[in-house]
mmCIF file of C-alpha atoms in Angstrom:
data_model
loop_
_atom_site.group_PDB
_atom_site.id
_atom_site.type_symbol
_atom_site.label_atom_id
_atom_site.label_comp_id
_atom_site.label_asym_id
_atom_site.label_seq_id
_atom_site.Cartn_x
_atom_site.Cartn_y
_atom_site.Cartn_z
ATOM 1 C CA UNK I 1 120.112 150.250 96.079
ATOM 2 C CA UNK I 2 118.483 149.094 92.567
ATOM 3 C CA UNK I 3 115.347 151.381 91.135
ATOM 4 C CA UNK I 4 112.654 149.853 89.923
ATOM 5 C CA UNK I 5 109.917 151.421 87.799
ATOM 6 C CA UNK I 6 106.455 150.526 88.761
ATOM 7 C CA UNK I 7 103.745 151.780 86.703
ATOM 8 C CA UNK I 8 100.733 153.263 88.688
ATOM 9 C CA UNK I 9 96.919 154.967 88.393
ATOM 10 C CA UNK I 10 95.205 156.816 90.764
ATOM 11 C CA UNK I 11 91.567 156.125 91.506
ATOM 12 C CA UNK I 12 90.981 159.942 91.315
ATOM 13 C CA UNK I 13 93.043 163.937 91.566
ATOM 14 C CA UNK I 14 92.137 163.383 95.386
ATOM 15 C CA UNK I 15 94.599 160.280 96.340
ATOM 16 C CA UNK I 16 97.591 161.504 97.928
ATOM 17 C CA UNK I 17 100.215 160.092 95.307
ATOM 18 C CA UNK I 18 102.853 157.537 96.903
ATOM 19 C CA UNK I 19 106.072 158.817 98.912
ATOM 20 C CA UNK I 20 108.598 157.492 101.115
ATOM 21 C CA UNK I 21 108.887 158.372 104.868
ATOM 22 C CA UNK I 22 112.159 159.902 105.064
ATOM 23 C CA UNK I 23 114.400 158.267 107.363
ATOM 24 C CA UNK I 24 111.773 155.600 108.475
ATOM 25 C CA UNK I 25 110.893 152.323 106.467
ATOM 26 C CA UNK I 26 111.415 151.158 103.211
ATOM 27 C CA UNK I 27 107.391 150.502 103.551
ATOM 28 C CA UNK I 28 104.972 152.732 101.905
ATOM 29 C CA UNK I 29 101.898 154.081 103.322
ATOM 30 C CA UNK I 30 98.389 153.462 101.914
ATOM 31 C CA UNK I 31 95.555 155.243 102.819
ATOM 32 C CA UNK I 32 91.955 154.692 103.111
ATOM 33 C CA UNK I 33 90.358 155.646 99.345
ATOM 34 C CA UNK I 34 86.834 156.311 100.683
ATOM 35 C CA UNK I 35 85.467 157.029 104.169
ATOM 36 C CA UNK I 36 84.215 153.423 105.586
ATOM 37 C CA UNK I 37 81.878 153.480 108.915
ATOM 38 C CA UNK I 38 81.839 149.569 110.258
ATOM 39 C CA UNK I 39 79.955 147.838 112.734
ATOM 40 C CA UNK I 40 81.443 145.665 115.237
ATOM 41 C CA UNK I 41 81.937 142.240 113.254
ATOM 42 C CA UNK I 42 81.487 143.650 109.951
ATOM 43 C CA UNK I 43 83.541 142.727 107.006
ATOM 44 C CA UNK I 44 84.367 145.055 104.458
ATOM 45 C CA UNK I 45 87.036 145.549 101.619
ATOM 46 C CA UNK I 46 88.287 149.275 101.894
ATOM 47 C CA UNK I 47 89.294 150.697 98.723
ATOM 48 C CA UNK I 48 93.310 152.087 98.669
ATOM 49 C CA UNK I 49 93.016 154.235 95.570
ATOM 50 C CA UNK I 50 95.731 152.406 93.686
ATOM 51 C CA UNK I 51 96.567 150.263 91.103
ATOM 52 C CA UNK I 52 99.761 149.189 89.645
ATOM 53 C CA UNK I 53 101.713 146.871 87.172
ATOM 54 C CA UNK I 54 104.084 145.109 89.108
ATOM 55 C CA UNK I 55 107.419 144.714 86.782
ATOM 56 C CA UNK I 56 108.384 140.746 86.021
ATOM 57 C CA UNK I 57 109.930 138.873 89.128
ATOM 58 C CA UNK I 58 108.297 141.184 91.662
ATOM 59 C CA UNK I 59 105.024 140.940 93.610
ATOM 60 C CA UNK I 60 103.825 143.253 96.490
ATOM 61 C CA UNK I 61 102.957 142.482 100.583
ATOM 62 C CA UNK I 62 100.225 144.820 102.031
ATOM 63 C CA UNK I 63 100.161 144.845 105.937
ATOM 64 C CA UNK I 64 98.826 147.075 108.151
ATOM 65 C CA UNK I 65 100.172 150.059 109.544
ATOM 66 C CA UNK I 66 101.363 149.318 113.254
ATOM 67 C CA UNK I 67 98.625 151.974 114.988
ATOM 68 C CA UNK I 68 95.968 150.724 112.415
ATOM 69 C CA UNK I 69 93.814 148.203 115.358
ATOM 70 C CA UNK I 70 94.926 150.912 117.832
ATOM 71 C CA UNK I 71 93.391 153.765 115.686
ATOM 72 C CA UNK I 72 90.819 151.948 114.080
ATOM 73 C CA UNK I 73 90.041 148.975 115.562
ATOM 74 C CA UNK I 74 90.172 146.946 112.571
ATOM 75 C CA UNK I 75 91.843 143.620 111.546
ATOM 76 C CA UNK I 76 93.465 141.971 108.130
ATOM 77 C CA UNK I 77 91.585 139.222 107.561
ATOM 78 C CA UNK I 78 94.503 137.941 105.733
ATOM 79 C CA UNK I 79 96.756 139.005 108.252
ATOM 80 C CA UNK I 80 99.140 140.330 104.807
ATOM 81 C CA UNK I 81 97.571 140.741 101.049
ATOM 82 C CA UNK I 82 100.024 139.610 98.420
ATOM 83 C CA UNK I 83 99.590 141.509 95.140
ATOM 84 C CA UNK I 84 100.854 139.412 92.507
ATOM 85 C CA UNK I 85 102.170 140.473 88.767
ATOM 86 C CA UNK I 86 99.318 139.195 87.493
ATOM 87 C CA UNK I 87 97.071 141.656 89.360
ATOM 88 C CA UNK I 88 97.344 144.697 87.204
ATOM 89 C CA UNK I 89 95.046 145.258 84.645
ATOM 90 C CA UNK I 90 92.936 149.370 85.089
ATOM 91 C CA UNK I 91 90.303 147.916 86.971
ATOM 92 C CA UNK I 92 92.549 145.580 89.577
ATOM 93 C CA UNK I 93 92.533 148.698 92.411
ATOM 94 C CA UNK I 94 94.329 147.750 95.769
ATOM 95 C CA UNK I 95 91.884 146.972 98.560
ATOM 96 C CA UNK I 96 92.989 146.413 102.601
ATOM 97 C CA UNK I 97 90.286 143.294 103.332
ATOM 98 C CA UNK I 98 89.401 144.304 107.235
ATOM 99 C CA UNK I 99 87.288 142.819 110.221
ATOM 100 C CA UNK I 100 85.959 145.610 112.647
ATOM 101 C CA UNK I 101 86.527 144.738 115.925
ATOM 102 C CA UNK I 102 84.371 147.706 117.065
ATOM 103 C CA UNK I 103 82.019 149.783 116.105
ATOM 104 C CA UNK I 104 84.599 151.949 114.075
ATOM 105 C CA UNK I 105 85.017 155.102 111.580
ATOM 106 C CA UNK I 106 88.047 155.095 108.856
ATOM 107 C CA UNK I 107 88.066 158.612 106.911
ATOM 108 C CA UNK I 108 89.093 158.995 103.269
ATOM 109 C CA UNK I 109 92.804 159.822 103.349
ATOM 110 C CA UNK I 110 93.428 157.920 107.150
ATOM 111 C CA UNK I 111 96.572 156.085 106.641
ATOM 112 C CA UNK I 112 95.557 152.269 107.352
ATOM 113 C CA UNK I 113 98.378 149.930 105.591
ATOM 114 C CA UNK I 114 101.707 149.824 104.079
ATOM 115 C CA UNK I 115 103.003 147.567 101.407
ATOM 116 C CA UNK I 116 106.830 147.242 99.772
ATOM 117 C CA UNK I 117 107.546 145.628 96.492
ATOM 118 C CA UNK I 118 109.906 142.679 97.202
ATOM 119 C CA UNK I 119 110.945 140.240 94.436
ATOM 120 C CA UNK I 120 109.552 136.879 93.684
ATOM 121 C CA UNK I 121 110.651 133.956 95.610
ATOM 122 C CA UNK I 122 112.811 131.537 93.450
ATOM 123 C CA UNK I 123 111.890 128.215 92.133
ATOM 124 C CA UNK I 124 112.307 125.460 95.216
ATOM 125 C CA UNK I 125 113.376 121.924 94.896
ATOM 126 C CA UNK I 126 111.720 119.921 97.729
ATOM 127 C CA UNK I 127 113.756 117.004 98.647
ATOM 128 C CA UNK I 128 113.051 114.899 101.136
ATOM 129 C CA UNK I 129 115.442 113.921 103.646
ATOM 130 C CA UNK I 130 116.506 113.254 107.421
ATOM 131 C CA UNK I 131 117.000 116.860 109.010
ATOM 132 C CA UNK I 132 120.923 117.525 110.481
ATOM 133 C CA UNK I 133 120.179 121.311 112.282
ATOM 134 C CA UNK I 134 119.731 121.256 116.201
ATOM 135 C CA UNK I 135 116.788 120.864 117.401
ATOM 136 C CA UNK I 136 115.283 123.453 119.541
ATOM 137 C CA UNK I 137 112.696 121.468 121.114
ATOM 138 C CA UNK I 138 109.190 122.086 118.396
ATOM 139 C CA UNK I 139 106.972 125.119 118.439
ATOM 140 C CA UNK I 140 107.187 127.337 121.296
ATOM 141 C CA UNK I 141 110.008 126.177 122.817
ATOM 142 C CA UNK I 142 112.285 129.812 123.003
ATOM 143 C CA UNK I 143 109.428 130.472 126.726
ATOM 144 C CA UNK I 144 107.956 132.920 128.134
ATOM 145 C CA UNK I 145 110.128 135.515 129.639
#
């Protein structure tokens, strides 16, 4: 697997510093940066702690973690947040941009997203054209069960 450098600051000595889950994901955890108490319907932009300089050709996906609505009861607005390389000067921190769905509490260090560091997509050519594939019958069409 290729390495890739990414330079990185910490908002502060209290972030827990970045780290792979051992045998689990190629994601990365992100955790809450500051301790957040929402109201039910309340939007709010919760501060990750990070900031980094994404290395030419690559961009970052932030999603959240898969117990974040269970533990927290909170939704991406933007269901994922794309980080581009153009995002990186040492004010351009990481934020998770959430809807509370309840009346909810997120603590300072609470693991609420994850995000990997994929490379850019490459330059498309649209032509238009008559499409060959089988057709599976439009949206929805795989059923129910």
């Amino acid at each position: 697997m290729k390495e890739v450098q990414i330079k990185i600051k910490y908002l502060d000595d209290s972030i827990k510093r970045l780290t792979y889950v051992e045998g689990k994901s190629d994601w990365i955890d992100l955790a809450a940066a500051e301790t957040v108490t929402l109201k039910k319907g309340e939007f709010k932009l919760i501060h990750l702690g990070v900031a980094m300089e994404l290395p030419e050709g690559y961009e970052a996906h932030i999603a959240p973690r898969s117990s974040t609505f269970k533990n927290f009861k909170i939704l991406e607005t933007n269901s994922v947040g794309v980080v581009d390389r153009s995002y990186c000067g040492p004010n351009d921190w990481w934020k998770m941009a959430v809807y509370a769905t309840e009346d909810t509490t997120i603590n300072k260090g609470d693991r609420i997203a994850q995000f990997r560091i994929i490379e850019n997509q490459p330059k498309l050519n649209f032509v238009e054209s008559e499409l060959t594939g089988q057709d599976r019958g439009g949206f929805g069409s795989t059923g129910k069960n």
